């Protein structure tokens, strides 16, 4: 009871301090802009550079070592609070939309495949230009996304966040992870109806991601900004059991593009992107192809003169990709995605069929049970860079491996629990359906074992 009233007051506080939040957003915009632009204008760090004495390394640590992993974690803990309160891109897009052309959102932008396609393209392109290593690549990828967000905001809608709702490359990932959160804005249908009958003035709510307030059931699109808190005395910040949305709401609103993002995106493309730098297969295929090309006197693919905005090109630090490197890199990531996603899809399909009659919606629902393990993998993959940077700083890291094992084990059990509860709702053969799901979880864990231990 005390917890609920604390949450209601927190939601109201966010609503009543919109100016303070806007100030905070512009502060984040300033820091983000500084760390994005200034390192790209400086020479690359030398061997003796450290996080605390070199701005480029500091920015690299902030962006990839802290910002991304912990923004992902915040989605699971607080829903998309980051989007509504701190995200510089969302804030700038909304600001531009208040001053722009105010056009209606076009049909092409509403296409349901954008969350998957935008995530896949950004992830692969980020690897092609080595976005984790070089500040010019960061400026290109993150800065390009910010410019696009502002341009979309300027052209479409009046003061809303069309970019965040439809095109942001991480919108789909955030939408999935926030389903796990124990916090959401709950809509009380009865209170809403009662307030309609009462003759009281009702202020309108400026919901930037355009949520259908009255019928809002899940957390996926809500930015947790609090602007609707107390609306018609029917909406309030509230707690719910962890993962409840995945078990209950996702039975209806899960679909093919979300499954593609989980199976081929987070558990496929992302894993391929984290794996390739340490992969023996990648090296073997590249050497074999290089040999074959040389033997056939086809030498242009071995040339490493591609521009830096297409493929990594930093001859001053002996790091330049040839056309062959780029092709094998893309092939490796897409091949890994195809392998991971297809094996997982087949195992999930087997679970669905063993539980009872085949229904595509059941397949999509069960795919959502993998969200904890998929999210944990991306967190671990990104935090690998944090670990590498801390190692150079001489920080003791004996605790990292046990922590990784603990997180993977916890996420695996959470996914298994969600799968058990989802299949339980089908009134089918629950126990028989579990072995393929367990194999699917083991398949994902094996890919991390390959990366960390094998
Ligand atoms: S529904 Fe809209 S207004 Fe309400 S908290 Fe979510 S994003 Fe903000």
Short mmCIF file of C-alpha atoms and ligand atoms in Angstrom, two decimals:
data_model
loop_
_atom_site.label_atom_id
_atom_site.label_comp_id
_atom_site.label_asym_id
_atom_site.label_seq_id
_atom_site.Cartn_x
_atom_site.Cartn_y
_atom_site.Cartn_z
CA UNK A 1 0.00 0.00 0.00
CA UNK A 2 2.80 2.42 0.97
CA UNK A 3 4.63 1.41 -2.18
CA UNK A 4 1.61 2.15 -4.37
CA UNK A 5 1.11 5.61 -2.90
CA UNK A 6 4.84 6.33 -3.29
CA UNK A 7 4.60 5.37 -6.97
CA UNK A 8 1.50 7.53 -7.51
CA UNK A 9 3.29 10.49 -5.95
CA UNK A 10 6.37 9.80 -8.11
CA UNK A 11 4.22 9.86 -11.27
CA UNK A 12 2.56 13.11 -10.15
CA UNK A 13 5.97 14.60 -9.33
CA UNK A 14 7.19 13.86 -12.86
CA UNK A 15 4.03 15.46 -14.27
CA UNK A 16 4.39 18.58 -12.13
CA UNK A 17 8.09 19.11 -12.82
CA UNK A 18 8.02 19.14 -16.60
CA UNK A 19 10.21 22.28 -16.72
CA UNK A 20 12.86 20.69 -14.54
CA UNK A 21 12.83 17.57 -16.70
CA UNK A 22 13.18 19.68 -19.83
CA UNK A 23 16.17 21.43 -18.25
CA UNK A 24 17.69 18.06 -17.44
CA UNK A 25 17.12 16.92 -21.03
CA UNK A 26 18.96 19.95 -22.40
CA UNK A 27 21.81 19.32 -19.99
CA UNK A 28 22.07 15.76 -21.34
CA UNK A 29 21.92 17.16 -24.89
CA UNK A 30 24.91 19.40 -24.10
CA UNK A 31 26.99 16.61 -22.58
CA UNK A 32 26.00 14.22 -25.41
CA UNK A 33 26.85 16.80 -28.10
CA UNK A 34 30.22 17.55 -26.47
CA UNK A 35 31.22 13.87 -26.16
CA UNK A 36 30.01 13.20 -29.69
CA UNK A 37 31.65 16.08 -31.55
CA UNK A 38 34.84 17.06 -29.72
CA UNK A 39 36.60 13.62 -29.69
CA UNK A 40 35.92 13.31 -33.46
CA UNK A 41 38.02 16.48 -33.96
CA UNK A 42 40.98 15.23 -31.89
CA UNK A 43 43.84 12.91 -32.99
CA UNK A 44 43.43 9.24 -32.08
CA UNK A 45 44.71 8.37 -28.58
CA UNK A 46 48.28 7.09 -28.22
CA UNK A 47 49.42 4.00 -26.31
CA UNK A 48 49.84 5.85 -23.02
CA UNK A 49 46.34 7.42 -23.13
CA UNK A 50 43.95 6.49 -20.32
CA UNK A 51 40.25 7.08 -19.66
CA UNK A 52 40.96 9.85 -17.16
CA UNK A 53 43.54 11.76 -19.19
CA UNK A 54 42.17 11.36 -22.72
CA UNK A 55 38.81 12.74 -23.84
CA UNK A 56 38.42 10.23 -26.70
CA UNK A 57 38.84 7.23 -24.40
CA UNK A 58 36.64 8.91 -21.78
CA UNK A 59 33.85 9.42 -24.36
CA UNK A 60 34.27 5.82 -25.57
CA UNK A 61 33.91 4.59 -21.99
CA UNK A 62 30.86 6.78 -21.35
CA UNK A 63 29.04 5.86 -24.56
CA UNK A 64 29.72 2.12 -24.82
CA UNK A 65 30.91 1.22 -21.35
CA UNK A 66 28.24 2.93 -19.25
CA UNK A 67 25.54 4.58 -21.29
CA UNK A 68 24.37 1.73 -23.53
CA UNK A 69 24.61 -1.23 -21.12
CA UNK A 70 22.93 0.67 -18.30
CA UNK A 71 20.23 2.22 -20.47
CA UNK A 72 19.33 -1.36 -21.44
CA UNK A 73 19.29 -2.37 -17.78
CA UNK A 74 17.11 0.64 -16.91
CA UNK A 75 14.47 -0.60 -19.40
CA UNK A 76 14.04 -3.77 -17.36
CA UNK A 77 13.94 -1.89 -14.06
CA UNK A 78 11.92 1.25 -14.86
CA UNK A 79 10.44 0.78 -18.33
CA UNK A 80 11.30 3.45 -20.88
CA UNK A 81 11.97 6.16 -18.30
CA UNK A 82 15.22 6.91 -20.12
CA UNK A 83 13.26 7.75 -23.30
CA UNK A 84 10.83 10.06 -21.55
CA UNK A 85 13.15 11.82 -19.13
CA UNK A 86 16.76 11.73 -20.34
CA UNK A 87 17.13 10.72 -24.00
CA UNK A 88 18.76 13.61 -25.91
CA UNK A 89 17.53 12.37 -29.29
CA UNK A 90 13.90 12.16 -28.19
CA UNK A 91 14.10 15.60 -26.56
CA UNK A 92 15.54 17.19 -29.70
CA UNK A 93 13.06 15.45 -31.99
CA UNK A 94 10.14 16.69 -29.85
CA UNK A 95 11.62 20.20 -29.70
CA UNK A 96 11.93 20.28 -33.52
CA UNK A 97 8.37 18.99 -33.89
CA UNK A 98 7.06 21.95 -31.89
CA UNK A 99 8.58 24.32 -34.43
CA UNK A 100 8.25 22.31 -37.63
CA UNK A 101 5.86 21.66 -40.48
CA UNK A 102 3.43 19.52 -38.49
CA UNK A 103 2.68 17.06 -41.28
CA UNK A 104 0.78 13.84 -40.60
CA UNK A 105 2.78 10.63 -40.08
CA UNK A 106 2.96 8.95 -43.52
CA UNK A 107 2.04 5.34 -44.15
CA UNK A 108 5.58 4.20 -44.92
CA UNK A 109 6.67 5.31 -41.46
CA UNK A 110 4.00 3.20 -39.79
CA UNK A 111 5.38 -0.01 -41.31
CA UNK A 112 5.77 -2.61 -38.56
CA UNK A 113 9.13 -3.88 -39.79
CA UNK A 114 11.10 -0.71 -38.96
CA UNK A 115 12.14 -1.74 -35.41
CA UNK A 116 13.78 -4.89 -36.80
CA UNK A 117 15.21 -3.38 -39.99
CA UNK A 118 16.55 -0.23 -38.28
CA UNK A 119 18.18 -2.29 -35.51
CA UNK A 120 19.72 -4.76 -37.98
CA UNK A 121 21.08 -2.09 -40.31
CA UNK A 122 22.53 0.04 -37.52
CA UNK A 123 24.18 -2.94 -35.83
CA UNK A 124 25.82 -4.23 -39.02
CA UNK A 125 26.85 -0.76 -40.19
CA UNK A 126 28.28 -0.01 -36.74
CA UNK A 127 30.55 -3.04 -37.07
CA UNK A 128 31.61 -2.08 -40.60
CA UNK A 129 32.90 1.30 -39.41
CA UNK A 130 34.07 0.04 -35.95
CA UNK A 131 31.73 2.28 -34.02
CA UNK A 132 32.97 1.04 -30.62
CA UNK A 133 36.55 2.07 -31.38
CA UNK A 134 36.63 5.30 -33.36
CA UNK A 135 35.09 8.70 -32.52
CA UNK A 136 34.45 9.66 -36.15
CA UNK A 137 32.39 6.47 -36.53
CA UNK A 138 30.49 7.34 -33.33
CA UNK A 139 29.77 10.80 -34.70
CA UNK A 140 28.55 9.26 -37.95
CA UNK A 141 26.32 6.56 -36.43
CA UNK A 142 24.94 8.29 -33.33
CA UNK A 143 25.12 11.79 -34.79
CA UNK A 144 23.48 10.62 -38.03
CA UNK A 145 20.66 9.09 -36.03
CA UNK A 146 20.24 12.34 -34.07
CA UNK A 147 20.13 14.46 -37.24
CA UNK A 148 17.52 12.08 -38.69
CA UNK A 149 15.50 12.30 -35.44
CA UNK A 150 15.48 16.11 -35.60
CA UNK A 151 14.61 16.14 -39.32
CA UNK A 152 11.71 13.69 -38.82
CA UNK A 153 10.54 15.76 -35.84
CA UNK A 154 10.70 18.96 -37.88
CA UNK A 155 8.63 17.57 -40.74
CA UNK A 156 6.10 15.29 -39.02
CA UNK A 157 3.58 15.83 -36.20
CA UNK A 158 3.02 18.85 -34.01
CA UNK A 159 5.19 18.42 -30.93
CA UNK A 160 5.18 14.60 -30.86
CA UNK A 161 7.90 11.97 -31.17
CA UNK A 162 7.23 10.26 -34.51
CA UNK A 163 10.90 9.26 -34.69
CA UNK A 164 10.86 7.47 -31.34
CA UNK A 165 7.59 5.72 -32.02
CA UNK A 166 8.42 4.43 -35.50
CA UNK A 167 12.03 4.80 -36.65
CA UNK A 168 14.50 4.93 -33.74
CA UNK A 169 16.93 2.00 -34.24
CA UNK A 170 16.54 0.88 -30.63
CA UNK A 171 12.81 1.47 -30.32
CA UNK A 172 12.04 -2.22 -30.86
CA UNK A 173 14.64 -3.40 -28.35
CA UNK A 174 13.46 -0.92 -25.71
CA UNK A 175 9.85 -1.90 -26.35
CA UNK A 176 10.67 -5.56 -25.73
CA UNK A 177 12.79 -5.04 -22.62
CA UNK A 178 10.31 -2.66 -21.01
CA UNK A 179 7.71 -5.45 -21.04
CA UNK A 180 9.72 -7.06 -18.24
CA UNK A 181 9.61 -4.00 -16.01
CA UNK A 182 7.71 -4.07 -12.72
CA UNK A 183 6.56 -0.46 -13.30
CA UNK A 184 3.86 0.82 -15.66
CA UNK A 185 1.17 3.45 -15.98
CA UNK A 186 -2.05 1.67 -15.11
CA UNK A 187 -5.37 2.79 -16.58
CA UNK A 188 -8.44 2.32 -14.41
CA UNK A 189 -11.26 1.78 -16.89
CA UNK A 190 -14.04 2.36 -14.35
CA UNK A 191 -12.53 5.61 -13.06
CA UNK A 192 -12.13 6.76 -16.67
CA UNK A 193 -15.84 6.14 -17.40
CA UNK A 194 -16.90 7.84 -14.19
CA UNK A 195 -14.84 10.90 -15.03
CA UNK A 196 -16.52 11.03 -18.47
CA UNK A 197 -19.90 11.25 -16.80
CA UNK A 198 -18.83 13.96 -14.35
CA UNK A 199 -19.10 17.55 -15.54
CA UNK A 200 -15.56 18.59 -14.78
CA UNK A 201 -13.04 20.20 -17.14
CA UNK A 202 -10.51 17.61 -18.26
CA UNK A 203 -7.13 18.86 -19.43
CA UNK A 204 -5.67 17.13 -22.45
CA UNK A 205 -2.45 15.14 -22.13
CA UNK A 206 0.56 15.87 -24.32
CA UNK A 207 1.70 12.28 -24.78
CA UNK A 208 4.76 12.58 -27.02
CA UNK A 209 4.88 8.93 -28.25
CA UNK A 210 1.14 9.11 -29.08
CA UNK A 211 -0.09 6.36 -26.79
CA UNK A 212 -3.82 5.54 -26.88
CA UNK A 213 -4.24 6.51 -23.22
CA UNK A 214 -7.64 5.05 -22.50
CA UNK A 215 -6.83 1.65 -23.94
CA UNK A 216 -3.17 1.52 -22.93
CA UNK A 217 -2.44 -1.98 -21.67
CA UNK A 218 1.32 -2.46 -21.97
CA UNK A 219 4.56 -0.61 -21.42
CA UNK A 220 6.14 -1.04 -24.85
CA UNK A 221 5.39 2.37 -26.31
CA UNK A 222 5.08 4.40 -23.11
CA UNK A 223 8.02 6.68 -22.31
CA UNK A 224 7.14 6.83 -18.59
CA UNK A 225 7.25 10.63 -18.68
CA UNK A 226 4.42 11.00 -16.17
CA UNK A 227 2.52 13.64 -18.17
CA UNK A 228 -0.65 11.55 -17.98
CA UNK A 229 -0.32 10.81 -14.27
CA UNK A 230 -3.67 11.50 -12.57
CA UNK A 231 -5.46 12.09 -15.90
CA UNK A 232 -9.23 11.73 -15.27
CA UNK A 233 -8.13 10.29 -11.93
CA UNK A 234 -7.72 7.06 -13.91
CA UNK A 235 -4.01 6.83 -14.79
CA UNK A 236 -1.26 6.31 -12.25
CA UNK A 237 2.20 4.88 -11.94
CA UNK A 238 1.85 1.42 -10.42
CA UNK A 239 3.74 -1.79 -9.80
CA UNK A 240 3.05 -5.19 -11.35
CA UNK A 241 4.77 -8.58 -11.18
CA UNK A 242 8.04 -8.81 -13.14
CA UNK A 243 7.40 -10.04 -16.69
CA UNK A 244 3.61 -10.03 -16.30
CA UNK A 245 3.15 -8.19 -19.58
CA UNK A 246 5.04 -10.94 -21.42
CA UNK A 247 2.78 -13.63 -19.97
CA UNK A 248 -0.58 -11.85 -20.21
CA UNK A 249 -0.58 -8.96 -22.68
CA UNK A 250 1.85 -10.48 -25.20
CA UNK A 251 -0.64 -13.31 -25.78
CA UNK A 252 -2.49 -10.78 -27.96
CA UNK A 253 0.00 -8.16 -29.05
CA UNK A 254 3.09 -10.22 -29.92
CA UNK A 255 3.65 -10.69 -33.64
CA UNK A 256 6.01 -11.67 -36.44
CA UNK A 257 8.25 -8.59 -36.40
CA UNK A 258 8.75 -8.84 -32.64
CA UNK A 259 9.67 -12.52 -33.01
CA UNK A 260 12.10 -11.60 -35.81
CA UNK A 261 13.70 -8.97 -33.59
CA UNK A 262 14.11 -11.44 -30.71
CA UNK A 263 15.27 -14.49 -32.69
CA UNK A 264 17.18 -12.97 -35.63
CA UNK A 265 17.98 -9.55 -34.16
CA UNK A 266 18.91 -9.72 -30.47
CA UNK A 267 19.81 -13.42 -30.48
CA UNK A 268 21.23 -13.44 -34.01
CA UNK A 269 22.68 -10.25 -35.46
CA UNK A 270 23.74 -8.88 -32.06
CA UNK A 271 25.47 -12.13 -31.07
CA UNK A 272 27.20 -12.28 -34.48
CA UNK A 273 28.35 -8.68 -34.02
CA UNK A 274 29.84 -9.47 -30.59
CA UNK A 275 31.43 -12.72 -31.79
CA UNK A 276 33.21 -11.98 -35.02
CA UNK A 277 36.32 -10.27 -33.60
CA UNK A 278 37.26 -13.40 -31.65
CA UNK A 279 36.03 -16.00 -34.10
CA UNK A 280 38.33 -18.64 -35.59
CA UNK A 281 35.71 -19.33 -38.24
CA UNK A 282 35.83 -15.70 -39.35
CA UNK A 283 39.62 -15.83 -39.68
CA UNK A 284 39.62 -19.22 -41.46
CA UNK A 285 36.99 -18.16 -44.03
CA UNK A 286 38.80 -14.90 -44.67
CA UNK A 287 42.18 -16.59 -45.18
CA UNK A 288 40.70 -19.23 -47.45
CA UNK A 289 38.97 -16.59 -49.59
CA UNK A 290 42.09 -14.41 -49.70
CA UNK A 291 44.12 -17.42 -50.90
CA UNK A 292 41.54 -18.29 -53.51
CA UNK A 293 41.38 -14.70 -54.80
CA UNK A 294 45.19 -14.41 -54.95
CA UNK A 295 45.46 -17.73 -56.79
CA UNK A 296 42.98 -16.46 -59.36
CA UNK A 297 44.73 -13.07 -59.63
CA UNK A 298 41.65 -11.20 -58.41
CA UNK A 299 43.37 -8.66 -56.19
CA UNK A 300 41.04 -5.69 -55.87
CA UNK A 301 39.02 -7.23 -52.96
CA UNK A 302 42.26 -7.27 -50.94
CA UNK A 303 42.70 -3.52 -51.32
CA UNK A 304 42.05 -1.65 -48.04
CA UNK A 305 41.42 1.80 -49.48
CA UNK A 306 37.66 2.02 -48.78
CA UNK A 307 36.53 5.33 -47.24
CA UNK A 308 36.29 5.36 -43.41
CA UNK A 309 32.52 6.00 -43.52
CA UNK A 310 31.99 2.74 -45.42
CA UNK A 311 34.60 0.44 -43.90
CA UNK A 312 37.06 0.97 -41.05
CA UNK A 313 40.02 2.92 -42.45
CA UNK A 314 42.63 4.21 -39.99
CA UNK A 315 46.06 3.51 -41.55
CA UNK A 316 47.75 5.65 -38.85
CA UNK A 317 46.99 2.91 -36.29
CA UNK A 318 47.29 0.01 -38.77
CA UNK A 319 43.58 -0.68 -38.75
CA UNK A 320 42.00 -0.76 -42.20
CA UNK A 321 39.45 -3.20 -43.59
CA UNK A 322 39.84 -4.53 -47.10
CA UNK A 323 36.74 -5.10 -49.23
CA UNK A 324 37.17 -8.78 -48.41
CA UNK A 325 37.20 -8.02 -44.65
CA UNK A 326 33.97 -6.06 -45.06
CA UNK A 327 32.28 -8.78 -47.10
CA UNK A 328 33.29 -11.58 -44.70
CA UNK A 329 32.24 -9.45 -41.73
CA UNK A 330 28.75 -8.87 -43.16
CA UNK A 331 28.50 -12.52 -44.24
CA UNK A 332 29.56 -13.71 -40.77
CA UNK A 333 27.02 -11.58 -38.91
CA UNK A 334 24.17 -12.46 -41.27
CA UNK A 335 25.17 -16.15 -41.29
CA UNK A 336 25.27 -16.22 -37.48
CA UNK A 337 21.86 -14.51 -37.37
CA UNK A 338 20.38 -17.02 -39.81
CA UNK A 339 21.79 -19.98 -37.90
CA UNK A 340 20.83 -18.73 -34.42
CA UNK A 341 17.37 -17.52 -35.40
CA UNK A 342 16.43 -20.57 -37.45
CA UNK A 343 17.54 -23.12 -34.84
CA UNK A 344 15.72 -21.17 -32.11
CA UNK A 345 12.62 -20.81 -34.28
CA UNK A 346 12.51 -24.56 -34.98
CA UNK A 347 12.89 -25.41 -31.29
CA UNK A 348 10.15 -22.97 -30.28
CA UNK A 349 7.90 -24.37 -33.02
CA UNK A 350 8.51 -27.87 -31.63
CA UNK A 351 7.52 -26.64 -28.15
CA UNK A 352 4.30 -25.12 -29.49
CA UNK A 353 3.40 -28.26 -31.43
CA UNK A 354 4.14 -30.56 -28.50
CA UNK A 355 1.96 -28.44 -26.22
CA UNK A 356 -1.10 -28.76 -28.46
CA UNK A 357 -2.46 -27.68 -31.84
CA UNK A 358 -0.20 -25.41 -33.92
CA UNK A 359 -1.09 -21.71 -33.79
CA UNK A 360 1.26 -18.99 -35.15
CA UNK A 361 0.20 -16.63 -32.33
CA UNK A 362 1.37 -19.18 -29.77
CA UNK A 363 4.74 -19.29 -31.48
CA UNK A 364 5.08 -15.48 -31.30
CA UNK A 365 3.95 -15.52 -27.68
CA UNK A 366 6.47 -18.18 -26.69
CA UNK A 367 9.26 -16.29 -28.51
CA UNK A 368 8.70 -13.48 -25.97
CA UNK A 369 9.84 -15.79 -23.19
CA UNK A 370 13.38 -15.39 -24.59
CA UNK A 371 13.43 -11.63 -23.94
CA UNK A 372 15.32 -11.87 -20.59
CA UNK A 373 18.09 -14.02 -22.09
CA UNK A 374 18.26 -11.90 -25.25
CA UNK A 375 18.48 -8.67 -23.22
CA UNK A 376 21.08 -10.16 -20.88
CA UNK A 377 23.21 -11.17 -23.89
CA UNK A 378 23.22 -7.66 -25.31
CA UNK A 379 24.07 -6.26 -21.86
CA UNK A 380 26.96 -8.72 -21.48
CA UNK A 381 28.20 -8.10 -25.03
CA UNK A 382 28.25 -4.34 -24.57
CA UNK A 383 29.76 -4.56 -21.11
CA UNK A 384 32.64 -6.59 -22.60
CA UNK A 385 33.97 -3.26 -23.82
CA UNK A 386 33.58 -1.80 -20.33
CA UNK A 387 35.67 -4.70 -19.02
CA UNK A 388 38.35 -4.25 -21.70
CA UNK A 389 38.66 -0.56 -20.92
CA UNK A 390 38.80 -1.17 -17.17
CA UNK A 391 41.47 -3.84 -17.68
CA UNK A 392 43.72 -1.29 -19.40
CA UNK A 393 43.18 0.98 -16.38
CA UNK A 394 44.50 -1.78 -14.10
CA UNK A 395 41.19 -2.39 -12.30
CA UNK A 396 40.97 -5.82 -10.60
CA UNK A 397 38.42 -7.84 -12.58
CA UNK A 398 38.32 -11.23 -10.82
CA UNK A 399 34.59 -10.74 -10.21
CA UNK A 400 33.63 -10.34 -13.88
CA UNK A 401 33.39 -14.01 -14.90
CA UNK A 402 31.35 -15.11 -11.84
CA UNK A 403 29.07 -12.13 -12.46
CA UNK A 404 28.62 -13.10 -16.12
CA UNK A 405 27.80 -16.69 -15.16
CA UNK A 406 25.35 -15.46 -12.52
CA UNK A 407 23.60 -13.06 -14.91
CA UNK A 408 23.34 -15.66 -17.68
CA UNK A 409 22.03 -18.28 -15.25
CA UNK A 410 19.49 -15.82 -13.81
CA UNK A 411 18.29 -14.71 -17.25
CA UNK A 412 18.03 -18.35 -18.42
CA UNK A 413 15.89 -19.26 -15.42
CA UNK A 414 13.74 -16.17 -15.91
CA UNK A 415 13.15 -17.09 -19.56
CA UNK A 416 12.32 -20.65 -18.57
CA UNK A 417 9.86 -19.39 -15.96
CA UNK A 418 8.16 -17.12 -18.51
CA UNK A 419 7.96 -20.01 -21.01
CA UNK A 420 6.45 -22.26 -18.34
CA UNK A 421 3.81 -19.66 -17.49
CA UNK A 422 3.03 -18.89 -21.15
CA UNK A 423 2.54 -22.55 -22.08
CA UNK A 424 0.53 -23.02 -18.88
CA UNK A 425 -2.02 -20.54 -20.25
CA UNK A 426 -2.69 -22.76 -23.28
CA UNK A 427 -4.20 -25.56 -21.20
CA UNK A 428 -1.95 -27.95 -23.13
CA UNK A 429 0.76 -30.51 -22.39
CA UNK A 430 3.04 -28.17 -20.49
CA UNK A 431 5.71 -30.62 -19.33
CA UNK A 432 6.10 -32.21 -22.78
CA UNK A 433 6.55 -28.76 -24.34
CA UNK A 434 9.47 -27.83 -22.10
CA UNK A 435 12.43 -29.89 -23.48
CA UNK A 436 12.65 -28.00 -26.82
CA UNK A 437 12.42 -24.68 -24.95
CA UNK A 438 15.20 -25.79 -22.60
CA UNK A 439 17.28 -26.77 -25.65
CA UNK A 440 16.66 -23.32 -27.14
CA UNK A 441 17.91 -21.65 -23.95
CA UNK A 442 20.94 -23.97 -23.88
CA UNK A 443 21.66 -23.09 -27.53
CA UNK A 444 21.82 -19.38 -26.63
CA UNK A 445 23.96 -20.06 -23.55
CA UNK A 446 26.29 -22.18 -25.69
CA UNK A 447 26.93 -19.20 -27.97
CA UNK A 448 28.10 -17.19 -24.93
CA UNK A 449 30.16 -20.11 -23.68
CA UNK A 450 31.83 -20.09 -27.10
CA UNK A 451 32.62 -16.41 -26.73
CA UNK A 452 33.84 -16.27 -23.11
CA UNK A 453 35.30 -19.71 -22.49
CA UNK A 454 35.85 -21.76 -25.64
S1 LIG B 1 1.34 7.20 -21.71
FE1 LIG B 1 2.31 8.93 -22.73
S2 LIG B 1 2.01 10.64 -21.32
FE2 LIG B 1 1.63 8.78 -20.14
S3 LIG B 1 3.59 8.31 -19.18
FE3 LIG B 1 3.47 7.16 -21.09
S4 LIG B 1 4.49 8.46 -22.57
FE4 LIG B 1 4.02 9.77 -20.82
#
